[in-house]
Short mmCIF file of C-alpha atoms and ligand atoms in Angstrom, two decimals:
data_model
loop_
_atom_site.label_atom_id
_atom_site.label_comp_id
_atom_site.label_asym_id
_atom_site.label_seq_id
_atom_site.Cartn_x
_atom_site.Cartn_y
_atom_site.Cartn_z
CA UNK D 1 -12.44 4.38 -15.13
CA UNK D 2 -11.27 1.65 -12.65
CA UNK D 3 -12.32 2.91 -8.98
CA UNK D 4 -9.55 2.73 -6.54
CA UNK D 5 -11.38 -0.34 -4.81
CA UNK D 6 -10.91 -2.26 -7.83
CA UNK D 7 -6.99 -1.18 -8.12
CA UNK D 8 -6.76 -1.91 -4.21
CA UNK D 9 -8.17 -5.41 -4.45
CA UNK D 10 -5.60 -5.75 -7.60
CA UNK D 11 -2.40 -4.84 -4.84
CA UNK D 12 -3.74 -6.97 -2.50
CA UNK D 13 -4.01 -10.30 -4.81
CA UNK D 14 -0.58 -9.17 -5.93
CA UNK D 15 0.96 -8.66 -2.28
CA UNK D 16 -0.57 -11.70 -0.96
CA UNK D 17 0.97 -13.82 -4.15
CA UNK D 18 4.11 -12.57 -3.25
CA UNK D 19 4.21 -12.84 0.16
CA UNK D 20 3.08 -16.48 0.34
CA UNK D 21 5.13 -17.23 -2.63
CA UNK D 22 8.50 -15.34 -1.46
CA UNK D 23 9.61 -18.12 1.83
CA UNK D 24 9.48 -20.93 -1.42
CA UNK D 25 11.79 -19.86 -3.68
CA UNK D 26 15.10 -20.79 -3.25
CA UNK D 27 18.86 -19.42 -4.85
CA UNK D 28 21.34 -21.92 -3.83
CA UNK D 29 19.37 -23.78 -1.61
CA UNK D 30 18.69 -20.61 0.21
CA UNK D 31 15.54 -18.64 1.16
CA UNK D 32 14.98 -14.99 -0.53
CA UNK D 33 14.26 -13.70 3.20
CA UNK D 34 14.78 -16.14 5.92
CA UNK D 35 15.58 -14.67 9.77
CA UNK D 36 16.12 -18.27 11.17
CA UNK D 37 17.03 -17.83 15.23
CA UNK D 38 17.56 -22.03 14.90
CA UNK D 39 19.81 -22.05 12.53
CA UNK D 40 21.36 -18.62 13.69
CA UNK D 41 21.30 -17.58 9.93
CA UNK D 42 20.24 -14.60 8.05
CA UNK D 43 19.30 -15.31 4.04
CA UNK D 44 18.91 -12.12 1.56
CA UNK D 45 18.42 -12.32 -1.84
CA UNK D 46 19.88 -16.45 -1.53
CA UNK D 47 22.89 -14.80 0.23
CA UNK D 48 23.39 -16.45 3.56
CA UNK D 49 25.13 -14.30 6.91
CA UNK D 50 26.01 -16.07 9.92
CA UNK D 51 24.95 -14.62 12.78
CA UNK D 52 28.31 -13.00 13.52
CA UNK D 53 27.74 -11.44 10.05
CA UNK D 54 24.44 -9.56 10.90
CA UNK D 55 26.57 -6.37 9.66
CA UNK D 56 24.46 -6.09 6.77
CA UNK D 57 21.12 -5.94 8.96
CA UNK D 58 21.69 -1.73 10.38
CA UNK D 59 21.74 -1.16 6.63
CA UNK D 60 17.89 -2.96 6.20
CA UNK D 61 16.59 -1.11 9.39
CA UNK D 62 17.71 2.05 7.99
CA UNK D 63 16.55 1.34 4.78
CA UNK D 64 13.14 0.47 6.21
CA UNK D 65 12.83 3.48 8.41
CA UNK D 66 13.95 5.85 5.63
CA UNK D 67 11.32 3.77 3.06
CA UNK D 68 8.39 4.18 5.53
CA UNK D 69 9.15 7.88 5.99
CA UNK D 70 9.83 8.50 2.30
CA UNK D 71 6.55 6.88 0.93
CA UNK D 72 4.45 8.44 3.76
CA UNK D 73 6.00 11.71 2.88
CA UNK D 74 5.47 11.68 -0.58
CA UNK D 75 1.81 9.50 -0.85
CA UNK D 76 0.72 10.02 3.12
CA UNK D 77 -0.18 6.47 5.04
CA UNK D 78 -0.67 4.62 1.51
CA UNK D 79 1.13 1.42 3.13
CA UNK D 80 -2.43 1.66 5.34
CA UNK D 81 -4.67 1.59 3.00
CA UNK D 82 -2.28 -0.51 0.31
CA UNK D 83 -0.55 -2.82 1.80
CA UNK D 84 -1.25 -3.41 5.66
CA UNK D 85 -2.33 -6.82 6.72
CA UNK D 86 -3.98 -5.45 8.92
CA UNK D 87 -6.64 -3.80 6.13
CA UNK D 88 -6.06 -6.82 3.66
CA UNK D 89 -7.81 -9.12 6.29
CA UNK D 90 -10.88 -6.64 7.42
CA UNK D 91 -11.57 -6.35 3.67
CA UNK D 92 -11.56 -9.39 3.35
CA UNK D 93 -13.68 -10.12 6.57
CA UNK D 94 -16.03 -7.11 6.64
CA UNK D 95 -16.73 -6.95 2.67
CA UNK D 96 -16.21 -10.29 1.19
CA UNK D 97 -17.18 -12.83 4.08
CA UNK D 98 -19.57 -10.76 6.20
CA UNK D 99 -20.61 -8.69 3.21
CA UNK D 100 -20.55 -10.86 -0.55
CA UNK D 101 -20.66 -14.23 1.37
CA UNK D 102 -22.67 -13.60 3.97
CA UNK D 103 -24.35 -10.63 3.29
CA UNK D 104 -24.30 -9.17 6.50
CA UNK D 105 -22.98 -6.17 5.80
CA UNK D 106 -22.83 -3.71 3.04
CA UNK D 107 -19.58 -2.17 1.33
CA UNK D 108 -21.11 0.95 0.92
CA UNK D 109 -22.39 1.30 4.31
CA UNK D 110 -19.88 0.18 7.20
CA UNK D 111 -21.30 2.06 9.65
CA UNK D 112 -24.46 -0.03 10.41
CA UNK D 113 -23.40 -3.01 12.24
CA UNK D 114 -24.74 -6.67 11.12
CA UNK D 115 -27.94 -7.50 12.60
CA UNK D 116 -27.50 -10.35 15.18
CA UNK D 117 -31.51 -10.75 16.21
CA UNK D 118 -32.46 -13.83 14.03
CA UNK D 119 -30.88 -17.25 14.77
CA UNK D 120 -29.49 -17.86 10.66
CA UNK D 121 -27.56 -14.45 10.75
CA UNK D 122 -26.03 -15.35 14.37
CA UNK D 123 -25.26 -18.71 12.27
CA UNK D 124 -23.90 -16.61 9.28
CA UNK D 125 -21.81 -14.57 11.73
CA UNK D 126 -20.25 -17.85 13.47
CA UNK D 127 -19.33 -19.28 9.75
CA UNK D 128 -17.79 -16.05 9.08
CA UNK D 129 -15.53 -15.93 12.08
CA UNK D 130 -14.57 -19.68 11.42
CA UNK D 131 -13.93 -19.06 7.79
CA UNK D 132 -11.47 -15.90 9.06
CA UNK D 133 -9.71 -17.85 11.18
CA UNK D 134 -9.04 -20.18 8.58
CA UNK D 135 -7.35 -17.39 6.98
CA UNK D 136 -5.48 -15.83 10.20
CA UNK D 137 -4.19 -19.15 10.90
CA UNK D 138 -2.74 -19.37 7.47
CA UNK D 139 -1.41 -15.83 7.49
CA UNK D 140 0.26 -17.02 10.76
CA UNK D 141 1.96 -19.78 9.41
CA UNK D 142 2.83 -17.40 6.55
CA UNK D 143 4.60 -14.66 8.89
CA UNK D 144 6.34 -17.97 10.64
CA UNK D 145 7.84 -19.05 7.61
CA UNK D 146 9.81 -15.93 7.45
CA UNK D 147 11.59 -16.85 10.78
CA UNK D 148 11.32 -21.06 10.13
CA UNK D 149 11.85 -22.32 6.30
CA UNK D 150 8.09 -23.79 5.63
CA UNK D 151 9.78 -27.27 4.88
CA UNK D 152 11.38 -27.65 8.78
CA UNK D 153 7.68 -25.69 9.48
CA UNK D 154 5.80 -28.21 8.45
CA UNK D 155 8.14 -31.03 9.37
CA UNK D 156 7.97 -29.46 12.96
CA UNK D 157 4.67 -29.41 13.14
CA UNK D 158 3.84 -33.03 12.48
CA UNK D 159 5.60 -33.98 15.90
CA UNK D 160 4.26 -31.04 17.71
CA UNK D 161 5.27 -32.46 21.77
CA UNK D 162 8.94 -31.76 20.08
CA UNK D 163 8.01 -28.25 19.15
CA UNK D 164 5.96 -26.56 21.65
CA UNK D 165 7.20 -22.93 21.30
CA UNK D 166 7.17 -22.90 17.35
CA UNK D 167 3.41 -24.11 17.88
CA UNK D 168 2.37 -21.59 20.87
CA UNK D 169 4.05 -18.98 18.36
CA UNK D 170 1.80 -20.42 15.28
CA UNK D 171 -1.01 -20.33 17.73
CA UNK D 172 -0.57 -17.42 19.66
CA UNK D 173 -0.08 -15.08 16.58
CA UNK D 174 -3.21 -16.83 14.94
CA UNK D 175 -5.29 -16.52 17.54
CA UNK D 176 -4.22 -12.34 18.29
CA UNK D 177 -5.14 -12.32 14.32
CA UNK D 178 -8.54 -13.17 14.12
CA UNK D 179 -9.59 -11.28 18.11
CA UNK D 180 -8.24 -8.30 16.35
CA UNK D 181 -10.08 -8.59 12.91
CA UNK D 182 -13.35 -9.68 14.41
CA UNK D 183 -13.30 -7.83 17.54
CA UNK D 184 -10.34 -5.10 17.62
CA UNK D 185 -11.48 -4.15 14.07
CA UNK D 186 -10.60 -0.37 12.91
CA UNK D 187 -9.54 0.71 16.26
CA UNK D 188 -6.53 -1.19 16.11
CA UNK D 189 -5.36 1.46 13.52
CA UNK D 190 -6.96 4.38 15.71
CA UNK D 191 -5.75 3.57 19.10
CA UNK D 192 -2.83 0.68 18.89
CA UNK D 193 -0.90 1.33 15.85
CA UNK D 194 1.88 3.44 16.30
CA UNK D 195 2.13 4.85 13.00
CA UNK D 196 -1.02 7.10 13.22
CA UNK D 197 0.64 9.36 15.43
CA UNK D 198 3.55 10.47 13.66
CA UNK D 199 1.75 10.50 10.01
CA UNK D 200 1.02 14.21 10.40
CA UNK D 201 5.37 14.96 11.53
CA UNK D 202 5.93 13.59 8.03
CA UNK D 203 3.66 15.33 5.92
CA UNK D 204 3.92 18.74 4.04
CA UNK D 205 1.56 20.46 2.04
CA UNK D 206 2.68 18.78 -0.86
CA UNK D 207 2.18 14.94 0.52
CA UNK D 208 -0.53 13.48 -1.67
CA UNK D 209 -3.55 12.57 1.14
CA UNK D 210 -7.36 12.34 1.10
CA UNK D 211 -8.59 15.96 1.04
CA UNK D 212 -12.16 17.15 0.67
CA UNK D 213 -12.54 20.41 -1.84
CA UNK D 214 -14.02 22.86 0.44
CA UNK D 215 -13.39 25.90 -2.36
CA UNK D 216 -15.82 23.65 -4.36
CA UNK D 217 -18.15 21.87 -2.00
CA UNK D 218 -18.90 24.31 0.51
CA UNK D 219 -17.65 24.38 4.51
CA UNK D 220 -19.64 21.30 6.39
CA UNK D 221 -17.78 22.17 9.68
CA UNK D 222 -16.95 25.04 11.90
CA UNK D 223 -13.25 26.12 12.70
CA UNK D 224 -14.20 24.78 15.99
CA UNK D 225 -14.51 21.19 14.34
CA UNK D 226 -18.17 21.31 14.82
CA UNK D 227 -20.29 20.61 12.19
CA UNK D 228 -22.65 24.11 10.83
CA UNK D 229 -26.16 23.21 11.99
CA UNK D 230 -27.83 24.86 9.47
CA UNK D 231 -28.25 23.34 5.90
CA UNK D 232 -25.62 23.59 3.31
CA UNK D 233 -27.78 24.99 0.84
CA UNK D 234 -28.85 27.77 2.89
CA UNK D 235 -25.41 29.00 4.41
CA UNK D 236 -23.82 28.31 1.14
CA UNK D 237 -25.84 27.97 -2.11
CA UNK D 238 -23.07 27.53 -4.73
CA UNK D 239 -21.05 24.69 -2.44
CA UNK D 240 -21.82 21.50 -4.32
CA UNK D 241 -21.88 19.37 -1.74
CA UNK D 242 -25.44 17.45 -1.39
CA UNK D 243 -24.77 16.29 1.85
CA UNK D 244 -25.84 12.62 0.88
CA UNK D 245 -23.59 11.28 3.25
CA UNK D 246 -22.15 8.69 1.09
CA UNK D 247 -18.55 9.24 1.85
CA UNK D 248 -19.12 9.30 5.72
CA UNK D 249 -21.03 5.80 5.44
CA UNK D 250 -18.55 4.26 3.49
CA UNK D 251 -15.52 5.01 5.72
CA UNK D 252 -14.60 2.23 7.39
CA UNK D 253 -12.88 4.07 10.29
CA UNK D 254 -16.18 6.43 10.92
CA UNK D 255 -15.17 9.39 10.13
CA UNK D 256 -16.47 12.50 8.30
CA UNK D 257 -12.99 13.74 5.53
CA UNK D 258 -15.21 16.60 5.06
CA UNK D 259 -14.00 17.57 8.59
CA UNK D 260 -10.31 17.71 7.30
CA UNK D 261 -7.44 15.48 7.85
CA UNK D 262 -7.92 12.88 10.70
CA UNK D 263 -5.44 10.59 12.48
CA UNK D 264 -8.22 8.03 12.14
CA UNK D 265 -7.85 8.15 8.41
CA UNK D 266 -6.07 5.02 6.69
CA UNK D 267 -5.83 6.30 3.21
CA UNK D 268 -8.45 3.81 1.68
CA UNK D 269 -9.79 6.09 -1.07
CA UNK D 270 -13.74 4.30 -0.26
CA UNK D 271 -14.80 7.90 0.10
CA UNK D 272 -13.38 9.04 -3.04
CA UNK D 273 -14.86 6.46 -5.19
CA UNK D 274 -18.29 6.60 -3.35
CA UNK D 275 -17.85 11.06 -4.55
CA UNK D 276 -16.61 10.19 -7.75
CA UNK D 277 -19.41 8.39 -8.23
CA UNK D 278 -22.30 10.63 -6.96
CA UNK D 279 -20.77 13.62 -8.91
CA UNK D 280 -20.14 11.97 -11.60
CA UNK D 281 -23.95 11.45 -12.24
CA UNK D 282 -24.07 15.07 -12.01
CA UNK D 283 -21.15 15.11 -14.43
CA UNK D 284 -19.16 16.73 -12.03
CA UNK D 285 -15.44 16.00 -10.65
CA UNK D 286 -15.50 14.70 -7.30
CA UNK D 287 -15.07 17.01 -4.11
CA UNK D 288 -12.74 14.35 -2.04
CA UNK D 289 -9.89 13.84 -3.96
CA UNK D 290 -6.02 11.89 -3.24
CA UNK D 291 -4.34 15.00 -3.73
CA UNK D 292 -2.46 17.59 -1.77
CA UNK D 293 -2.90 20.57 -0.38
CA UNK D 294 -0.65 22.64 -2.81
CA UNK D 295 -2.36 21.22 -5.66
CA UNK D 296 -5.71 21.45 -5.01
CA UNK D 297 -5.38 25.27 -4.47
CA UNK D 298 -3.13 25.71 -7.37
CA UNK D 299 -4.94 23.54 -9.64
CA UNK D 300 -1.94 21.69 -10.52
CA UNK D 301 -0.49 18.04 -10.47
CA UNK D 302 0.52 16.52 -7.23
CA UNK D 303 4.76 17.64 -6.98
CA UNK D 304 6.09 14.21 -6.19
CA UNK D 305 10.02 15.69 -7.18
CA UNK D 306 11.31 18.10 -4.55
CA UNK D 307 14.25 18.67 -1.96
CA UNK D 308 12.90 16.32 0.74
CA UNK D 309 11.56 13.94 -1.56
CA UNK D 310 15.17 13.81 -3.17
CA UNK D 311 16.78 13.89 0.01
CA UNK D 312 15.14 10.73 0.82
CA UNK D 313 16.19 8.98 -2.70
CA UNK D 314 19.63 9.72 -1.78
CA UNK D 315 19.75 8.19 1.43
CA UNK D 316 17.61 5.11 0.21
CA UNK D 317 20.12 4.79 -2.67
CA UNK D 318 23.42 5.26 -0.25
CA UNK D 319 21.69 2.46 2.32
CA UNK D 320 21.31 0.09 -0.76
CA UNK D 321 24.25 0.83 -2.16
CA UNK D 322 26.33 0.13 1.07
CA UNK D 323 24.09 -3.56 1.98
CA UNK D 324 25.07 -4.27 -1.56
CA UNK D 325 28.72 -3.55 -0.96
CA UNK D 326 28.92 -4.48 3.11
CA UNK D 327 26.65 -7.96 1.33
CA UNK D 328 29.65 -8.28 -1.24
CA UNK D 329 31.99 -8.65 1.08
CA UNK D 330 30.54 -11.32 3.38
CA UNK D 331 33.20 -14.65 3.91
CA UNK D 332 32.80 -17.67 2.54
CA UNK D 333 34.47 -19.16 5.10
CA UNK D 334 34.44 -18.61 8.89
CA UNK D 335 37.15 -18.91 11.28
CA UNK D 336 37.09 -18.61 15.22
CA UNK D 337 39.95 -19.17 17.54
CA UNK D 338 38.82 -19.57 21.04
CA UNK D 339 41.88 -20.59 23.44
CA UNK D 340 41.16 -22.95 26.51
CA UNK D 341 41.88 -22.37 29.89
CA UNK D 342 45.29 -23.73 30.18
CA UNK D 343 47.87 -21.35 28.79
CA UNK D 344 50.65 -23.30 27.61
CA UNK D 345 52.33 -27.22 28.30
CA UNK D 346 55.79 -27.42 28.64
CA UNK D 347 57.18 -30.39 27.25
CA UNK D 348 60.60 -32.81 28.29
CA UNK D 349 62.70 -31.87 25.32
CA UNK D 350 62.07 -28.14 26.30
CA UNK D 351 59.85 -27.19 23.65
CA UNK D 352 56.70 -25.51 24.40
CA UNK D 353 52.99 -26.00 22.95
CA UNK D 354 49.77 -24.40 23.10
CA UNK D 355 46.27 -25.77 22.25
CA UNK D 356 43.03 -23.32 20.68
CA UNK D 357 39.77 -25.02 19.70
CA UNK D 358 39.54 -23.69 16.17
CA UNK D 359 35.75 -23.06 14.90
CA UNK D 360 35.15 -23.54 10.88
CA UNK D 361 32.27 -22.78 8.54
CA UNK D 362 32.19 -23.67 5.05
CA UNK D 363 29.44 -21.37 3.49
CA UNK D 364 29.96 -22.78 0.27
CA UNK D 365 27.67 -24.96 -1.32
CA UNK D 366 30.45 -27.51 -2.32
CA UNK D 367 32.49 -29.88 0.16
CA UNK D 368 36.12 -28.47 1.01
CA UNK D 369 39.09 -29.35 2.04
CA UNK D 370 41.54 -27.24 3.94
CA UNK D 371 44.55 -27.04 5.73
CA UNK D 372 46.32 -24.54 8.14
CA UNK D 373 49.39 -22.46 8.06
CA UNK D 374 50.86 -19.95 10.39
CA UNK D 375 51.98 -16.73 8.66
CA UNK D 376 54.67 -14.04 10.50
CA UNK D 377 56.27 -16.79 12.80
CA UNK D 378 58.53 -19.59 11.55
CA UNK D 379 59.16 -20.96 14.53
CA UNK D 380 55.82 -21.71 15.53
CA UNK D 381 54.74 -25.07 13.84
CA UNK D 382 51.86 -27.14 13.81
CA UNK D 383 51.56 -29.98 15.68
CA UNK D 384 47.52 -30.65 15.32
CA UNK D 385 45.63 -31.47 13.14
CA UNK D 386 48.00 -33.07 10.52
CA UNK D 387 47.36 -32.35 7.04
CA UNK D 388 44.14 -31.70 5.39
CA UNK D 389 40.59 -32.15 6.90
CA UNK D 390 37.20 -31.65 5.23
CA UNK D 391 34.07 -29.85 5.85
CA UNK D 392 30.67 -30.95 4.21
CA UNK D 393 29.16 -27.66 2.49
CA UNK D 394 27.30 -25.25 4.68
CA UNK D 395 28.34 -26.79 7.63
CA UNK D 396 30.73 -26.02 10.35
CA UNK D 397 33.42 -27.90 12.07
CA UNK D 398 35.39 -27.52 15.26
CA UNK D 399 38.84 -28.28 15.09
CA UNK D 400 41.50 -28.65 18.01
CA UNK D 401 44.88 -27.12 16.46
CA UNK D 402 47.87 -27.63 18.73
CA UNK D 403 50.74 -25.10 17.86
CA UNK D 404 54.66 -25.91 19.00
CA UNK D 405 57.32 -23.44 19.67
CA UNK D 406 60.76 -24.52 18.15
CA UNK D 407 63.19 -22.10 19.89
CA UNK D 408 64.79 -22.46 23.55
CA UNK D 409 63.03 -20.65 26.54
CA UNK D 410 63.87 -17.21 27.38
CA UNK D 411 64.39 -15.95 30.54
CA UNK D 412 61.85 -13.10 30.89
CA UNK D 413 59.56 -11.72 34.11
CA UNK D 414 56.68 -12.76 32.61
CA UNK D 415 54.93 -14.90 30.58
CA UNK D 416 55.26 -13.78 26.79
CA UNK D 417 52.80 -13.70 24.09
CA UNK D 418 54.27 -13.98 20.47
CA UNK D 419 51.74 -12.87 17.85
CA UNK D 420 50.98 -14.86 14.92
CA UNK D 421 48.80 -15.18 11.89
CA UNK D 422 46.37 -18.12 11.06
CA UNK D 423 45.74 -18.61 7.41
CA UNK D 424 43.01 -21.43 6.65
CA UNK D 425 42.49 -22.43 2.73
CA UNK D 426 40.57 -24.37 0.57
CA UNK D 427 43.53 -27.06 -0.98
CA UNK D 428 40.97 -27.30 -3.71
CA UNK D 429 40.05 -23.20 -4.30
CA UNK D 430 43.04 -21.06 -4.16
CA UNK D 431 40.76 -18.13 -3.65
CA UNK D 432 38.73 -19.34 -0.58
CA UNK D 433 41.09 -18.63 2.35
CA UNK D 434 40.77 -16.58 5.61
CA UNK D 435 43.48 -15.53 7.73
CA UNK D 436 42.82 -14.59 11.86
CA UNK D 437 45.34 -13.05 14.41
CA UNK D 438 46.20 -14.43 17.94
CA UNK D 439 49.45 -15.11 20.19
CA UNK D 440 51.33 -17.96 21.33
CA UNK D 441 52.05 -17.97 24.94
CA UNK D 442 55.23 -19.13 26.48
CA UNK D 443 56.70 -19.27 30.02
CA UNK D 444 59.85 -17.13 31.85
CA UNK D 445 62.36 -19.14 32.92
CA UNK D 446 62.12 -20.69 36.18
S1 SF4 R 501 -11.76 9.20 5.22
FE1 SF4 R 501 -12.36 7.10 5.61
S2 SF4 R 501 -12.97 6.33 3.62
FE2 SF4 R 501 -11.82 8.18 3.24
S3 SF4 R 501 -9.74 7.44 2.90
FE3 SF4 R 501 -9.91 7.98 5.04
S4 SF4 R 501 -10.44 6.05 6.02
FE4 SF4 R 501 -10.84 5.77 3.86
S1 SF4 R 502 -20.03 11.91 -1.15
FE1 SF4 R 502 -19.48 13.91 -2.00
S2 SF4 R 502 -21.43 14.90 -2.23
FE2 SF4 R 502 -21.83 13.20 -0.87
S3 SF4 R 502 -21.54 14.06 1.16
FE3 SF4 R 502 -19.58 13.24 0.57
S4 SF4 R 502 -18.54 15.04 -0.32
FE4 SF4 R 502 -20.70 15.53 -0.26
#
């Protein structure tokens, strides 16, 4: 049977595929995922949102918060020892370079530390630190493209005096990379990441986590946490346990899972494979198992359906379903009115005008044309701009409209504010149109 190693090592090809591959496709002309603070644009799924359109973004937090909770609380920190960069890269350090490359270290020992003494394996470790940086600077410019489009990333980077904080960014986050998978190492998930410390909030006795069969291998520790001084066999002649150690040596974060369930623990399964094998030459099951609690003492299959489980579905679904719908209804078109200082001019033949600096987005992908009406007020007309103008697509314009008052002054107290509509429209798409409120300000008589 496949060891979980080997089905790890699949999920990370797979997740690093996907991750480099995702910032080059496009839909439209538009990145799948693409938070760009230069162009003040947000792409999802091809869809583009303005940065006055960042509606949809509550729904992706939630969605994230909710996801993280949900899979921890049905398959315990699996995104640690699954899917975390963090992991990807020290496997890839500590067992293929420093290990298979190198062979520094050993996969099924990571507790004994590569020995520096001899000049060739100080050599060895100095090639292995420059072929992980090769690597961490990659990822960086991987996590970058996610915030930059790798076109304008790569563009930018070939006049670098242009595009200092993109490259202290590349740098910066490539450089905190590899000082944290050579040096940091494990202890990054022990003592920095946050995530660690509220694992055990979201798990129940039905979460599906690393858990040693004490019914079946005997107790290696006291209630204390200490471990029994005397030998297994003696205090406890049917546990199964042989005490060879293998799971402890293979745990990359040190610990002992016989002692129960640690903070320290990432969920790699090393020290289930490294049981399954040892009792399975004895042609026995293995004593640590990814199981849960429940289970194990009921003998039964891990209960992935049940109330909390479903509650989180629900909420999942209802967060999708509303960035799908809240997504659906994002303009294609987007219309400002901003009104300058001066309120109003007051022209010779007694008529009355008022300037706003109109700003227009086409988010199309197709040049437009449009023109402006004013809904609710017939008197108001418009005196700028005359007719039609166009906007390229997926650009934005800004337009000075001057409206005119046709209707003799009023005496009033104080200056009045008529309310109007603003319609905008495509002369070419009867169905791309937007319509925004404001008022037209006129004087009292003087
Ligand atoms: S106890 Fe160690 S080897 Fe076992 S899953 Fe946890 S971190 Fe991995
Ligand atoms: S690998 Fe299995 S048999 Fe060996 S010490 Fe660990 S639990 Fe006991």
């Amino acid at each position: 049977m496949m060891t979980y190693r080997s089905k790890r090592y699949i999920t990370y090809l797979i997740i690093t595929f996907c991750v480099v591959l995702l910032p080059f496709i496009q839909i439209n002309g538009n990145q799948l995922f693409l938070l760009s603070f230069d162009r003040k644009e947000f792409h999802l799924l091809g869809a583009v949102f303005n940065i006055q359109e960042l509606f949809v973004l509550p729904f992706l937090l939630i969605l994230l918060f909710v996801g993280v909770f949900f899979a921890t609380n049905l398959l315990g920190r699996v995104w640690c020892g699954w899917g975390c960069p963090q992991t990807i890269f020290r496997v890839i350090y500590r067992d293929l370079i420093e290990g298979k490359i190198f062979g520094l270290t050993q996969i099924s020992n990571k507790q004994k530390a590569p020995d520096l003494s001899t000049p060739i394996n100080k050599l060895k470790k100095l090639c292995s630190i420059v072929l992980i940086s090769l690597c961490t600077f990659s990822a960086s410019a991987v996590l970058l493209f996610y915030f930059v489009p790798p076109y304008d990333f790569f563009s930018y980077l070939s006049h670098p005096k242009d595009h200092l904080v993109l490259l202290g960014f590349w740098l910066s986050i490539g450089t905190f990379f590899t000082l944290d998978i050579t040096l940091l190492k494990e202890n990054f998930c022990i003592y920095v990441c946050p995530y660690s410390r509220v694992q055990s909030v979201l798990y129940d006795n039905d979460t599906q986590t690393v858990i040693y069969d004490q019914r079946r291998g005997g107790a290696i520790y006291q209630d204390n946490g200490e471990k029994f001084h005397q030998s297994l066999r003696l205090r406890d002649p049917q546990g199964e346990c042989i005490e060879c150690q293998k799971c402890v040596k293979v745990c990359p974060t040190h610990i002992d899972i016989r002692a129960g369930m640690q903070l320290e623990c990432i969920n790699c399964l090393e020290c289930v494979d490294a049981c399954s094998k040892v009792m399975g030459e004895r042609s026995l099951p293995t004593l640590v198992n990814w199981s849960s609690n429940n289970a194990l003492q009921t003998h039964s299959k891990v209960r992935y359906i049940r109330p909390k489980t479903i509650g989180y579905m629900l909420i999942l679904a209802l967060s999708i379903i509303l960035a799908t719908f809240m997504g659906s209804k994002k303009d294609d078109v987007l219309l400002n009115i901003t009104r300058p200082t001066s309120l109003y001019t007051i022209h010779k033949n007694g008529k009355v005008s008022n300037e706003y600096v109109l700003f227009i987005e086409n988010a199309t992908p197709k040049d437009q044309n449009f023109s402006l009406s004013v809904l609710q007020n017939q008197d108001i007309k418009i005196l700028r701009p005359e007719g039609e103008f166009s906007i390229n697509a997926k650009e934005k314009k800004r337009v000075i409209l001057v409206l005119e008052y046709d209707k003799k002054l009023e005496v009033k107290d104080h200056d009045k504010s008529i309310p109007f509509t603003l319609k905008l429209y495509s002369t070419q798409d009867p169905n791309l149109s937007i319509q925004k409120e404001s008022v037209f300000i006129y004087p009292h008589k003087h």
